[in-house]
Amino acid sequence: MKQELFGQLAAVYCGEDGIPQSWRDKLAKRKVIESFADQLFALSVQPAGS
């Protein structure tokens, strides 16, 4: 449980490039997670009320 929390905090703080590639390669459902992250980011940069 702690590992997941620290991994999430590292991702927020350091960004994707701050996480070792070997860790990212082992990520379960990586494509799904990346797709969700991209969609959330797209929503976050839309003007309010769009």
CSV table of C-alpha atoms in Angstrom, one decimal:
chain,number,residue,atom,x,y,z
A,1,MET,CA,0.0,0.0,0.0
A,2,LYS,CA,2.8,2.4,0.9
A,3,GLN,CA,4.6,1.7,-2.4
A,4,GLU,CA,1.5,2.7,-4.4
A,5,LEU,CA,1.0,5.9,-2.5
A,6,PHE,CA,4.7,6.9,-2.8
A,7,GLY,CA,4.6,6.1,-6.5
A,8,GLN,CA,1.6,8.3,-7.1
A,9,LEU,CA,3.2,11.2,-5.1
A,10,ALA,CA,6.4,10.8,-7.1
A,11,ALA,CA,4.5,11.0,-10.3
A,12,VAL,CA,2.7,14.1,-9.3
A,13,TYR,CA,5.9,15.8,-8.0
A,14,CYS,CA,8.4,14.6,-10.6
A,15,GLY,CA,6.2,14.0,-13.6
A,16,GLU,CA,6.4,10.9,-15.8
A,17,ASP,CA,10.1,11.4,-16.6
A,18,GLY,CA,10.9,11.5,-12.9
A,19,ILE,CA,9.9,7.9,-12.5
A,20,PRO,CA,12.5,5.3,-13.6
A,21,GLN,CA,11.7,3.6,-16.9
A,22,SER,CA,12.0,0.2,-15.3
A,23,TRP,CA,9.2,1.0,-12.9
A,24,ARG,CA,7.0,2.4,-15.7
A,25,ASP,CA,7.6,-0.7,-17.8
A,26,LYS,CA,6.2,-2.9,-15.0
A,27,LEU,CA,3.0,-0.8,-14.6
A,28,ALA,CA,-0.2,-2.9,-15.0
A,29,LYS,CA,-2.7,-1.5,-17.5
A,30,ARG,CA,-0.3,1.3,-18.4
A,31,LYS,CA,-2.0,2.2,-21.7
A,32,VAL,CA,-5.4,2.5,-19.9
A,33,ILE,CA,-3.8,4.7,-17.2
A,34,GLU,CA,-2.1,6.9,-19.7
A,35,SER,CA,-5.3,7.3,-21.7
A,36,PHE,CA,-7.2,8.4,-18.5
A,37,ALA,CA,-4.4,10.8,-17.6
A,38,ASP,CA,-4.4,12.3,-21.1
A,39,GLN,CA,-8.2,12.8,-20.9
A,40,LEU,CA,-8.0,14.3,-17.4
A,41,PHE,CA,-5.3,16.7,-18.6
A,42,ALA,CA,-7.3,17.7,-21.6
A,43,LEU,CA,-10.3,18.5,-19.4
A,44,SER,CA,-8.1,20.5,-17.0
A,45,VAL,CA,-6.9,22.9,-19.7
A,46,GLN,CA,-10.3,23.6,-21.2
A,47,PRO,CA,-11.8,27.1,-20.4
A,48,ALA,CA,-14.5,27.0,-17.8
A,49,GLY,CA,-18.0,26.3,-19.1
A,50,SER,CA,-16.7,24.5,-22.3
